[in-house]
Amino acid sequence: KVTGVQTCALPIYRLTNPGDIELQVYDMMANKIITRTYKSDTQGGKRGYNKVRINRDTFDGHLLSAGVYFYLIMHEGEVLAKGKMAVKP
């Protein structure tokens, strides 16, 4: 279960239990930009607060254009949380 999702430049969320988490990021046209998986023993899948960094490393060396992006936080195919984030130039 995910609680306390904050919408900001970095998706920040709290997991009540550790678990393998999938982060999917979409652009304004609903095109999937990237999917990343975080194991239960790493930042992104651990119990408690998790902050997932969105940077060149996350996006295979590419920069995101300025704009609004949407994300899904998933576990075993179930959407646990969703939100949006802004990328400023």
Short mmCIF file of N, CA, C and O in Angstrom, two decimals:
data_model
loop_
_atom_site.label_atom_id
_atom_site.label_comp_id
_atom_site.label_asym_id
_atom_site.label_seq_id
_atom_site.Cartn_x
_atom_site.Cartn_y
_atom_site.Cartn_z
N LYS A 1 0.84 -1.18 0.00
CA LYS A 1 0.00 0.00 0.00
C LYS A 1 0.89 1.24 0.00
O LYS A 1 1.87 1.32 0.71
N VAL A 2 0.52 2.25 -0.80
CA VAL A 2 1.26 3.49 -0.88
C VAL A 2 0.45 4.58 -0.21
O VAL A 2 -0.75 4.70 -0.41
N THR A 3 1.11 5.38 0.61
CA THR A 3 0.44 6.52 1.22
C THR A 3 1.33 7.74 1.07
O THR A 3 2.53 7.63 0.87
N GLY A 4 0.75 8.92 1.15
CA GLY A 4 1.50 10.16 1.17
C GLY A 4 2.25 10.49 -0.10
O GLY A 4 3.37 10.95 -0.06
N VAL A 5 1.63 10.26 -1.28
CA VAL A 5 2.29 10.60 -2.53
C VAL A 5 2.33 12.12 -2.65
O VAL A 5 1.34 12.79 -2.47
N GLN A 6 3.50 12.65 -2.94
CA GLN A 6 3.67 14.08 -3.15
C GLN A 6 4.00 14.30 -4.61
O GLN A 6 4.81 13.59 -5.18
N THR A 7 3.36 15.30 -5.23
CA THR A 7 3.65 15.62 -6.61
C THR A 7 4.68 16.74 -6.64
O THR A 7 4.44 17.82 -6.11
N CYS A 8 5.82 16.47 -7.22
CA CYS A 8 6.90 17.44 -7.29
C CYS A 8 7.85 17.01 -8.39
O CYS A 8 7.54 16.12 -9.16
N ALA A 9 9.01 17.61 -8.47
CA ALA A 9 9.99 17.27 -9.49
C ALA A 9 10.44 15.81 -9.35
O ALA A 9 10.79 15.18 -10.32
N LEU A 10 10.43 15.30 -8.14
CA LEU A 10 10.78 13.90 -7.89
C LEU A 10 9.57 13.21 -7.28
O LEU A 10 9.01 13.70 -6.30
N PRO A 11 9.17 12.07 -7.84
CA PRO A 11 8.11 11.32 -7.16
C PRO A 11 8.60 10.86 -5.78
O PRO A 11 9.62 10.22 -5.66
N ILE A 12 7.88 11.24 -4.73
CA ILE A 12 8.18 10.85 -3.36
C ILE A 12 6.96 10.13 -2.82
O ILE A 12 5.85 10.64 -2.92
N TYR A 13 7.17 8.94 -2.29
CA TYR A 13 6.04 8.16 -1.79
C TYR A 13 6.51 7.29 -0.64
O TYR A 13 7.70 7.06 -0.45
N ARG A 14 5.54 6.80 0.13
CA ARG A 14 5.83 5.96 1.28
C ARG A 14 5.18 4.61 1.08
O ARG A 14 3.99 4.52 0.78
N LEU A 15 5.95 3.56 1.24
CA LEU A 15 5.44 2.19 1.17
C LEU A 15 5.28 1.65 2.58
O LEU A 15 6.18 1.80 3.41
N THR A 16 4.15 1.02 2.85
CA THR A 16 3.95 0.42 4.16
C THR A 16 4.67 -0.92 4.27
O THR A 16 4.95 -1.37 5.37
N ASN A 17 4.99 -1.54 3.14
CA ASN A 17 5.76 -2.78 3.09
C ASN A 17 6.74 -2.70 1.93
O ASN A 17 6.42 -2.08 0.91
N PRO A 18 7.91 -3.33 2.04
CA PRO A 18 8.82 -3.34 0.90
C PRO A 18 8.25 -4.18 -0.23
O PRO A 18 7.47 -5.11 0.00
N GLY A 19 8.63 -3.86 -1.45
CA GLY A 19 8.17 -4.64 -2.60
C GLY A 19 8.81 -4.15 -3.88
O GLY A 19 9.30 -3.02 -3.96
N ASP A 20 8.82 -5.01 -4.90
CA ASP A 20 9.34 -4.62 -6.20
C ASP A 20 8.36 -3.62 -6.81
O ASP A 20 7.17 -3.91 -6.95
N ILE A 21 8.85 -2.46 -7.17
CA ILE A 21 8.02 -1.36 -7.65
C ILE A 21 8.42 -1.02 -9.08
O ILE A 21 9.60 -1.02 -9.42
N GLU A 22 7.41 -0.73 -9.89
CA GLU A 22 7.64 -0.29 -11.26
C GLU A 22 7.16 1.15 -11.39
O GLU A 22 6.05 1.47 -10.99
N LEU A 23 8.01 2.00 -11.93
CA LEU A 23 7.67 3.39 -12.19
C LEU A 23 7.52 3.56 -13.69
O LEU A 23 8.45 3.26 -14.44
N GLN A 24 6.35 4.02 -14.14
CA GLN A 24 6.11 4.30 -15.55
C GLN A 24 5.88 5.79 -15.70
O GLN A 24 5.10 6.37 -14.94
N VAL A 25 6.54 6.40 -16.68
CA VAL A 25 6.42 7.83 -16.92
C VAL A 25 5.85 8.04 -18.33
O VAL A 25 6.32 7.43 -19.29
N TYR A 26 4.84 8.93 -18.41
CA TYR A 26 4.15 9.23 -19.67
C TYR A 26 4.21 10.72 -19.95
O TYR A 26 4.21 11.53 -19.03
N ASP A 27 4.19 11.08 -21.25
CA ASP A 27 4.12 12.48 -21.62
C ASP A 27 2.66 12.91 -21.73
O ASP A 27 1.75 12.12 -21.47
N MET A 28 2.43 14.16 -22.13
CA MET A 28 1.07 14.72 -22.22
C MET A 28 0.20 14.02 -23.26
O MET A 28 -1.01 14.10 -23.21
N MET A 29 0.82 13.33 -24.22
CA MET A 29 0.07 12.63 -25.26
C MET A 29 -0.13 11.15 -24.92
O MET A 29 -0.51 10.36 -25.76
N ALA A 30 0.14 10.79 -23.68
CA ALA A 30 -0.01 9.43 -23.16
C ALA A 30 0.97 8.44 -23.79
O ALA A 30 0.73 7.23 -23.79
N ASN A 31 2.09 8.95 -24.30
CA ASN A 31 3.16 8.08 -24.78
C ASN A 31 4.02 7.67 -23.60
O ASN A 31 4.47 8.53 -22.83
N LYS A 32 4.25 6.36 -23.46
CA LYS A 32 5.11 5.90 -22.37
C LYS A 32 6.54 6.30 -22.70
O LYS A 32 7.07 5.96 -23.75
N ILE A 33 7.16 7.06 -21.80
CA ILE A 33 8.52 7.54 -21.99
C ILE A 33 9.53 6.51 -21.49
O ILE A 33 10.51 6.23 -22.15
N ILE A 34 9.25 5.97 -20.32
CA ILE A 34 10.20 5.02 -19.74
C ILE A 34 9.52 4.20 -18.64
O ILE A 34 8.54 4.65 -18.04
N THR A 35 10.03 3.03 -18.42
CA THR A 35 9.62 2.17 -17.31
C THR A 35 10.87 1.77 -16.56
O THR A 35 11.84 1.33 -17.17
N ARG A 36 10.85 1.93 -15.26
CA ARG A 36 11.98 1.53 -14.41
C ARG A 36 11.45 0.65 -13.28
O ARG A 36 10.38 0.90 -12.73
N THR A 37 12.23 -0.36 -12.93
CA THR A 37 11.87 -1.27 -11.84
C THR A 37 12.85 -1.08 -10.70
O THR A 37 14.06 -0.96 -10.92
N TYR A 38 12.31 -1.04 -9.49
CA TYR A 38 13.12 -0.89 -8.28
C TYR A 38 12.85 -2.09 -7.38
O TYR A 38 11.70 -2.37 -7.04
N LYS A 39 13.90 -2.79 -7.00
CA LYS A 39 13.78 -3.98 -6.15
C LYS A 39 13.43 -3.58 -4.72
O LYS A 39 13.71 -2.45 -4.28
N SER A 40 12.87 -4.50 -3.97
CA SER A 40 12.37 -4.23 -2.62
C SER A 40 13.47 -3.80 -1.64
O SER A 40 13.17 -3.16 -0.64
N ASP A 41 14.71 -4.11 -1.93
CA ASP A 41 15.79 -3.75 -1.00
C ASP A 41 16.56 -2.50 -1.45
O ASP A 41 17.62 -2.20 -0.92
N THR A 42 16.03 -1.75 -2.43
CA THR A 42 16.70 -0.56 -2.93
C THR A 42 15.79 0.66 -2.80
O THR A 42 14.59 0.53 -2.57
N GLN A 43 16.39 1.85 -2.95
CA GLN A 43 15.60 3.08 -2.95
C GLN A 43 14.57 2.97 -4.08
O GLN A 43 14.92 2.66 -5.20
N GLY A 44 13.33 3.17 -3.75
CA GLY A 44 12.23 3.02 -4.71
C GLY A 44 11.32 1.86 -4.32
O GLY A 44 10.13 1.89 -4.62
N GLY A 45 11.86 0.85 -3.65
CA GLY A 45 11.05 -0.30 -3.27
C GLY A 45 11.12 -0.65 -1.80
O GLY A 45 10.53 -1.63 -1.35
N LYS A 46 11.83 0.14 -1.03
CA LYS A 46 11.98 -0.17 0.40
C LYS A 46 10.80 0.33 1.22
O LYS A 46 10.04 1.19 0.77
N ARG A 47 10.65 -0.21 2.40
CA ARG A 47 9.60 0.23 3.32
C ARG A 47 9.92 1.65 3.79
O ARG A 47 11.06 1.98 4.03
N GLY A 48 8.90 2.49 3.88
CA GLY A 48 9.10 3.86 4.30
C GLY A 48 9.09 4.80 3.11
O GLY A 48 8.58 4.47 2.04
N TYR A 49 9.68 5.98 3.29
CA TYR A 49 9.68 6.98 2.23
C TYR A 49 10.71 6.63 1.16
O TYR A 49 11.82 6.22 1.46
N ASN A 50 10.30 6.81 -0.08
CA ASN A 50 11.15 6.57 -1.24
C ASN A 50 11.14 7.81 -2.12
O ASN A 50 10.08 8.39 -2.35
N LYS A 51 12.31 8.19 -2.61
CA LYS A 51 12.42 9.32 -3.54
C LYS A 51 13.14 8.79 -4.77
O LYS A 51 14.28 8.32 -4.68
N VAL A 52 12.48 8.85 -5.90
CA VAL A 52 13.04 8.34 -7.15
C VAL A 52 13.57 9.51 -7.96
O VAL A 52 12.84 10.44 -8.28
N ARG A 53 14.85 9.48 -8.26
CA ARG A 53 15.47 10.56 -9.02
C ARG A 53 15.17 10.42 -10.51
O ARG A 53 15.33 9.34 -11.07
N ILE A 54 14.76 11.51 -11.10
CA ILE A 54 14.52 11.56 -12.54
C ILE A 54 15.65 12.42 -13.12
O ILE A 54 15.68 13.63 -12.92
N ASN A 55 16.59 11.77 -13.81
CA ASN A 55 17.73 12.49 -14.37
C ASN A 55 18.21 11.78 -15.63
O ASN A 55 17.57 10.85 -16.11
N ARG A 56 19.34 12.22 -16.18
CA ARG A 56 19.86 11.61 -17.41
C ARG A 56 20.11 10.11 -17.25
O ARG A 56 19.90 9.35 -18.18
N ASP A 57 20.57 9.70 -16.08
CA ASP A 57 20.82 8.27 -15.86
C ASP A 57 19.52 7.48 -15.93
O ASP A 57 19.48 6.38 -16.48
N THR A 58 18.46 8.02 -15.37
CA THR A 58 17.16 7.35 -15.38
C THR A 58 16.64 7.18 -16.81
O THR A 58 16.02 6.18 -17.14
N PHE A 59 16.91 8.18 -17.65
CA PHE A 59 16.38 8.19 -19.01
C PHE A 59 17.44 7.86 -20.05
O PHE A 59 17.43 8.39 -21.16
N ASP A 60 18.35 6.98 -19.70
CA ASP A 60 19.37 6.46 -20.63
C ASP A 60 20.14 7.57 -21.34
O ASP A 60 20.40 7.50 -22.54
N GLY A 61 20.50 8.63 -20.61
CA GLY A 61 21.31 9.70 -21.15
C GLY A 61 20.54 10.80 -21.86
O GLY A 61 21.13 11.77 -22.32
N HIS A 62 19.23 10.69 -21.96
CA HIS A 62 18.43 11.71 -22.63
C HIS A 62 17.81 12.66 -21.60
O HIS A 62 17.47 12.26 -20.49
N LEU A 63 17.65 13.90 -22.00
CA LEU A 63 16.98 14.88 -21.15
C LEU A 63 15.50 14.94 -21.52
O LEU A 63 15.15 14.79 -22.69
N LEU A 64 14.66 15.17 -20.54
CA LEU A 64 13.24 15.38 -20.82
C LEU A 64 13.03 16.82 -21.26
O LEU A 64 13.65 17.74 -20.73
N SER A 65 12.16 17.03 -22.22
CA SER A 65 11.78 18.39 -22.60
C SER A 65 10.98 19.01 -21.48
O SER A 65 10.34 18.31 -20.69
N ALA A 66 11.00 20.34 -21.42
CA ALA A 66 10.19 21.03 -20.42
C ALA A 66 8.72 20.69 -20.65
O ALA A 66 8.26 20.59 -21.79
N GLY A 67 8.00 20.46 -19.57
CA GLY A 67 6.58 20.14 -19.69
C GLY A 67 6.09 19.36 -18.49
O GLY A 67 6.79 19.19 -17.50
N VAL A 68 4.87 18.86 -18.61
CA VAL A 68 4.25 18.08 -17.55
C VAL A 68 4.28 16.61 -17.95
O VAL A 68 3.98 16.26 -19.10
N TYR A 69 4.62 15.77 -17.00
CA TYR A 69 4.67 14.33 -17.21
C TYR A 69 3.85 13.65 -16.13
O TYR A 69 3.71 14.16 -15.02
N PHE A 70 3.32 12.50 -16.46
CA PHE A 70 2.49 11.73 -15.53
C PHE A 70 3.22 10.43 -15.20
O PHE A 70 3.94 9.89 -16.03
N TYR A 71 3.03 9.95 -13.99
CA TYR A 71 3.68 8.70 -13.61
C TYR A 71 2.71 7.78 -12.88
O TYR A 71 1.74 8.22 -12.27
N LEU A 72 3.00 6.50 -13.00
CA LEU A 72 2.28 5.46 -12.27
C LEU A 72 3.30 4.71 -11.42
O LEU A 72 4.39 4.39 -11.89
N ILE A 73 2.93 4.43 -10.18
CA ILE A 73 3.73 3.60 -9.30
C ILE A 73 2.96 2.29 -9.18
O ILE A 73 1.82 2.28 -8.74
N MET A 74 3.60 1.19 -9.62
CA MET A 74 2.91 -0.09 -9.72
C MET A 74 3.64 -1.19 -8.97
O MET A 74 4.86 -1.14 -8.80
N HIS A 75 2.86 -2.18 -8.55
CA HIS A 75 3.38 -3.39 -7.91
C HIS A 75 2.56 -4.56 -8.42
O HIS A 75 1.34 -4.59 -8.27
N GLU A 76 3.25 -5.53 -9.05
CA GLU A 76 2.60 -6.73 -9.58
C GLU A 76 1.40 -6.39 -10.45
O GLU A 76 0.34 -7.01 -10.34
N GLY A 77 1.53 -5.39 -11.33
CA GLY A 77 0.48 -5.02 -12.27
C GLY A 77 -0.62 -4.15 -11.71
O GLY A 77 -1.51 -3.73 -12.44
N GLU A 78 -0.59 -3.86 -10.42
CA GLU A 78 -1.61 -3.03 -9.79
C GLU A 78 -1.07 -1.62 -9.60
O GLU A 78 0.04 -1.42 -9.13
N VAL A 79 -1.89 -0.63 -9.99
CA VAL A 79 -1.51 0.77 -9.81
C VAL A 79 -1.68 1.12 -8.34
O VAL A 79 -2.79 1.06 -7.80
N LEU A 80 -0.58 1.46 -7.66
CA LEU A 80 -0.63 1.83 -6.26
C LEU A 80 -0.85 3.33 -6.09
O LEU A 80 -1.47 3.77 -5.14
N ALA A 81 -0.29 4.10 -7.03
CA ALA A 81 -0.42 5.56 -6.96
C ALA A 81 -0.14 6.14 -8.33
O ALA A 81 0.48 5.50 -9.18
N LYS A 82 -0.61 7.35 -8.52
CA LYS A 82 -0.32 8.06 -9.76
C LYS A 82 -0.16 9.54 -9.43
O LYS A 82 -0.63 10.01 -8.40
N GLY A 83 0.54 10.23 -10.30
CA GLY A 83 0.77 11.65 -10.06
C GLY A 83 1.32 12.32 -11.28
O GLY A 83 1.39 11.73 -12.37
N LYS A 84 1.70 13.57 -11.11
CA LYS A 84 2.29 14.34 -12.21
C LYS A 84 3.48 15.10 -11.69
O LYS A 84 3.62 15.35 -10.50
N MET A 85 4.35 15.45 -12.62
CA MET A 85 5.53 16.23 -12.27
C MET A 85 5.82 17.18 -13.40
O MET A 85 5.46 16.93 -14.55
N ALA A 86 6.45 18.28 -13.08
CA ALA A 86 6.81 19.28 -14.07
C ALA A 86 8.32 19.30 -14.26
O ALA A 86 9.07 19.18 -13.30
N VAL A 87 8.73 19.45 -15.50
CA VAL A 87 10.13 19.64 -15.82
C VAL A 87 10.26 21.06 -16.35
O VAL A 87 9.59 21.44 -17.31
N LYS A 88 11.09 21.85 -15.66
CA LYS A 88 11.28 23.25 -16.05
C LYS A 88 12.57 23.37 -16.84
O LYS A 88 13.53 22.63 -16.57
N PRO A 89 12.60 24.30 -17.80
CA PRO A 89 13.83 24.48 -18.60
C PRO A 89 14.97 25.02 -17.77
O PRO A 89 14.82 25.55 -16.73
#
